[in-house]
PDB file of C-alpha atoms in Angstrom:
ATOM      1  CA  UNK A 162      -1.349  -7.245   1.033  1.00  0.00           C
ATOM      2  CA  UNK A 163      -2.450 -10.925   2.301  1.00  0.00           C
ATOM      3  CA  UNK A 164       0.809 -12.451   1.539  1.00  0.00           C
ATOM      4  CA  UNK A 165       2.899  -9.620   3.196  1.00  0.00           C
ATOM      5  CA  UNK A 166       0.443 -10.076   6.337  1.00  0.00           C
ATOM      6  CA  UNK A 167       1.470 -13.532   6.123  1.00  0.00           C
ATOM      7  CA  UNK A 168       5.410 -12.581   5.916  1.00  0.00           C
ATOM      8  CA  UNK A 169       5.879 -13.481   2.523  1.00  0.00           C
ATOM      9  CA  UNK A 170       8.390 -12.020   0.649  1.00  0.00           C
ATOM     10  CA  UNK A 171       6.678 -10.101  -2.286  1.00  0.00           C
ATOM     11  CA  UNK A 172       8.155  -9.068  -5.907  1.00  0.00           C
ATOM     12  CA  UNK A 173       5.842  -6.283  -7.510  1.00  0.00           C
ATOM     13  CA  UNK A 174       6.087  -3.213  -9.899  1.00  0.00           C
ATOM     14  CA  UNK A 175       5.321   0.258 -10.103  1.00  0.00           C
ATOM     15  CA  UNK A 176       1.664  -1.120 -12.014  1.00  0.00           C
ATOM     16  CA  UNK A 177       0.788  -1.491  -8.192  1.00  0.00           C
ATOM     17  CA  UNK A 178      -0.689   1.842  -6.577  1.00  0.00           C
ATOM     18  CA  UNK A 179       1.054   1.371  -3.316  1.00  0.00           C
ATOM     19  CA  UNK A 180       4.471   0.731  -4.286  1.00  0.00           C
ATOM     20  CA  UNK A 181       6.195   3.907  -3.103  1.00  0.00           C
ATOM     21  CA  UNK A 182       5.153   2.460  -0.269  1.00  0.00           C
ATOM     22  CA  UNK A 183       5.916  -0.828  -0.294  1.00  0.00           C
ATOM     23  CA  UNK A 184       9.726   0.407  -1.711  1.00  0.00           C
ATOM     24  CA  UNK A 185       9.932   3.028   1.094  1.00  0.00           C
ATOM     25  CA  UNK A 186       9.267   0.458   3.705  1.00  0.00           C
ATOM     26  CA  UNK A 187      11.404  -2.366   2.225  1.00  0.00           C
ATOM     27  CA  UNK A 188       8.044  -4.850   2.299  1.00  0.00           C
ATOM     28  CA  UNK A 189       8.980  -5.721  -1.004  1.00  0.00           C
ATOM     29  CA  UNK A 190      10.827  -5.955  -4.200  1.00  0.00           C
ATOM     30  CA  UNK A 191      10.093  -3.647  -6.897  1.00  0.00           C
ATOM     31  CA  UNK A 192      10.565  -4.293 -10.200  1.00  0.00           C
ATOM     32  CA  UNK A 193      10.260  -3.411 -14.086  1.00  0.00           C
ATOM     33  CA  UNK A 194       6.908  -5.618 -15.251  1.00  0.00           C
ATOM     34  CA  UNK A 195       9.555  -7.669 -17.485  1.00  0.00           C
ATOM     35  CA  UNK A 196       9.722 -11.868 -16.947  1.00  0.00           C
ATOM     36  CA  UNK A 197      13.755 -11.618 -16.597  1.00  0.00           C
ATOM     37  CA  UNK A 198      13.389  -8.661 -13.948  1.00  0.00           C
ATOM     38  CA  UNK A 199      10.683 -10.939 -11.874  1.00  0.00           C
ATOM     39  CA  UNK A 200      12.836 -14.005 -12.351  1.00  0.00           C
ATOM     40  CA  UNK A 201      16.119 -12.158 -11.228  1.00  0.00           C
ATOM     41  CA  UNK A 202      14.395 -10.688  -8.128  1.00  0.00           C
ATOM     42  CA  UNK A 203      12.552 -13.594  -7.250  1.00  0.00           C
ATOM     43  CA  UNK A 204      15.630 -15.291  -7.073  1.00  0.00           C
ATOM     44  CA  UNK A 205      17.275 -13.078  -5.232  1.00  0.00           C
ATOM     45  CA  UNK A 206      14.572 -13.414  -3.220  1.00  0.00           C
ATOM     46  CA  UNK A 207      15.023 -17.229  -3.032  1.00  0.00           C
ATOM     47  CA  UNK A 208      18.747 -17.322  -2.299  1.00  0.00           C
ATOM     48  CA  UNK A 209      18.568 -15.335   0.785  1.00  0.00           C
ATOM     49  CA  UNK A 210      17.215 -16.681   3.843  1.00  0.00           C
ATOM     50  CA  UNK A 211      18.294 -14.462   6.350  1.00  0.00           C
ATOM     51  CA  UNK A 212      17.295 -10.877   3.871  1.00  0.00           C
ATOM     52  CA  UNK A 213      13.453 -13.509   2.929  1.00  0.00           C
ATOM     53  CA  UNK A 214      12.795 -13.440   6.292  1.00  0.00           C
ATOM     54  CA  UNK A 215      13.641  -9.474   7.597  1.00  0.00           C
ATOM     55  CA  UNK A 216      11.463  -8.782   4.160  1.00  0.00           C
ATOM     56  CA  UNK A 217       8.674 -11.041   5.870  1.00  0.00           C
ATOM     57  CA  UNK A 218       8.815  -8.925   8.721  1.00  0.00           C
ATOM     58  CA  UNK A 219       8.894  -6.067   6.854  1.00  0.00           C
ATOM     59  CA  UNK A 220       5.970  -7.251   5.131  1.00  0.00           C
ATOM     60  CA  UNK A 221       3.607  -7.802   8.220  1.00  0.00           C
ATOM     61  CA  UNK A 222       4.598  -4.025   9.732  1.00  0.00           C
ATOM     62  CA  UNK A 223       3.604  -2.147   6.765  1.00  0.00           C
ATOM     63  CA  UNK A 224       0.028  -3.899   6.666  1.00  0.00           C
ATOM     64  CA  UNK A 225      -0.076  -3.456  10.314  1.00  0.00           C
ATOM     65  CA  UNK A 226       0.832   0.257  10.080  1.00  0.00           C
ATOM     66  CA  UNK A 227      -1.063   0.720   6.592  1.00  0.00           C
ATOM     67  CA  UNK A 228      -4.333  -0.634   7.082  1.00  0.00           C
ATOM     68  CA  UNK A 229      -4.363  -0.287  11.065  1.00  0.00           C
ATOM     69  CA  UNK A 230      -8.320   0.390  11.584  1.00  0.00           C
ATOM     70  CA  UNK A 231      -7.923   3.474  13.545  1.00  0.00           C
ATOM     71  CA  UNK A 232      -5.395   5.337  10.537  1.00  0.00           C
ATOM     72  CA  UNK A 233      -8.179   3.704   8.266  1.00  0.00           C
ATOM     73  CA  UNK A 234     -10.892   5.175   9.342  1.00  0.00           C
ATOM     74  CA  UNK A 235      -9.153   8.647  10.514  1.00  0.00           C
ATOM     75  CA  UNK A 236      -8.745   9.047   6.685  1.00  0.00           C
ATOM     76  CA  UNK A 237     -12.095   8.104   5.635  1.00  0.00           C
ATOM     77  CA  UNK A 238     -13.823  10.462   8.084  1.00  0.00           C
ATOM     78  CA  UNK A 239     -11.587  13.432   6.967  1.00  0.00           C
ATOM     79  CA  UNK A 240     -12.327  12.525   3.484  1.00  0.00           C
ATOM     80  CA  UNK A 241     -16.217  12.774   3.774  1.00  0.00           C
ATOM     81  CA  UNK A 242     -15.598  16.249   5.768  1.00  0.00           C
ATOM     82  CA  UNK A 243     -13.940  17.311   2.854  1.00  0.00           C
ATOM     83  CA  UNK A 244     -16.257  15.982   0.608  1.00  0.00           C
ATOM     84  CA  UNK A 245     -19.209  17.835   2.891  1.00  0.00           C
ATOM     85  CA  UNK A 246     -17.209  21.403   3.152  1.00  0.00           C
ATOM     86  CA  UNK A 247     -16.910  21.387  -0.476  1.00  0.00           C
ATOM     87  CA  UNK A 248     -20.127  20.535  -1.610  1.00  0.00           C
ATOM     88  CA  UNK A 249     -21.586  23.424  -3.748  1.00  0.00           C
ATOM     89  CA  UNK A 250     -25.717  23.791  -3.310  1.00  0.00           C
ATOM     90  CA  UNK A 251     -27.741  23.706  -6.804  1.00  0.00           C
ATOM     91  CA  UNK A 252     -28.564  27.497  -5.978  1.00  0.00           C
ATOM     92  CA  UNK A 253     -24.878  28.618  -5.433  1.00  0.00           C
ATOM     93  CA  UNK A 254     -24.428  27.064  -8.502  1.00  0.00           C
ATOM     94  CA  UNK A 255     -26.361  29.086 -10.141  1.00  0.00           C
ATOM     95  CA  UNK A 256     -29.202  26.387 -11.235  1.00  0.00           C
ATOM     96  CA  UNK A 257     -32.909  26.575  -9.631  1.00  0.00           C
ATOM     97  CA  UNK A 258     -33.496  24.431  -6.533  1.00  0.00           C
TER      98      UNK A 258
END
């Protein structure tokens, strides 16, 4: 997430538990976790200066967008809510308080 905040091109793989993302968005290559499939990519990567630097950009949106503060913490608070409505009591439970 730091380098794509930074606007450099990444090459990842599906090991990485935001990749859908990342793929959806274009923020970054993904890849099977093989050396030849990084080294293709990555050169791929290299040999394009014009597609390197739209990635970049691509890059520094999706961590904008993705970890904005307000999304952020719009998610957290609805996920203690959640937590809080769901809670079951000891007694309802049926164990003794």
């Amino acid at each position: 997430v730091e380098s794509l905040m930074c606007r450099t091109p990444v090459v990842t793989t599906r090991n990485v538990g935001i990749w859908p993302e990342l793929e959806t968005s274009g923020a970054a290559k993904i890849v099977a976790p093989e050396a030849g499939a990084f080294a293709s990519a990555i050169a791929q990567v290299l040999g394009d200066e014009a597609g390197r630097r739209a990635m970049g950009e691509r890059g520094r949106e999706f961590v904008s967008r993705f970890l904005d503060p307000d999304r952020v913490l719009g998610e957290l608070v609805e996920m203690y809510r959640s937590a809080a409505e769901s809670r079951t009591s000891p007694v309802m439970a049926g164990q003794e308080a």
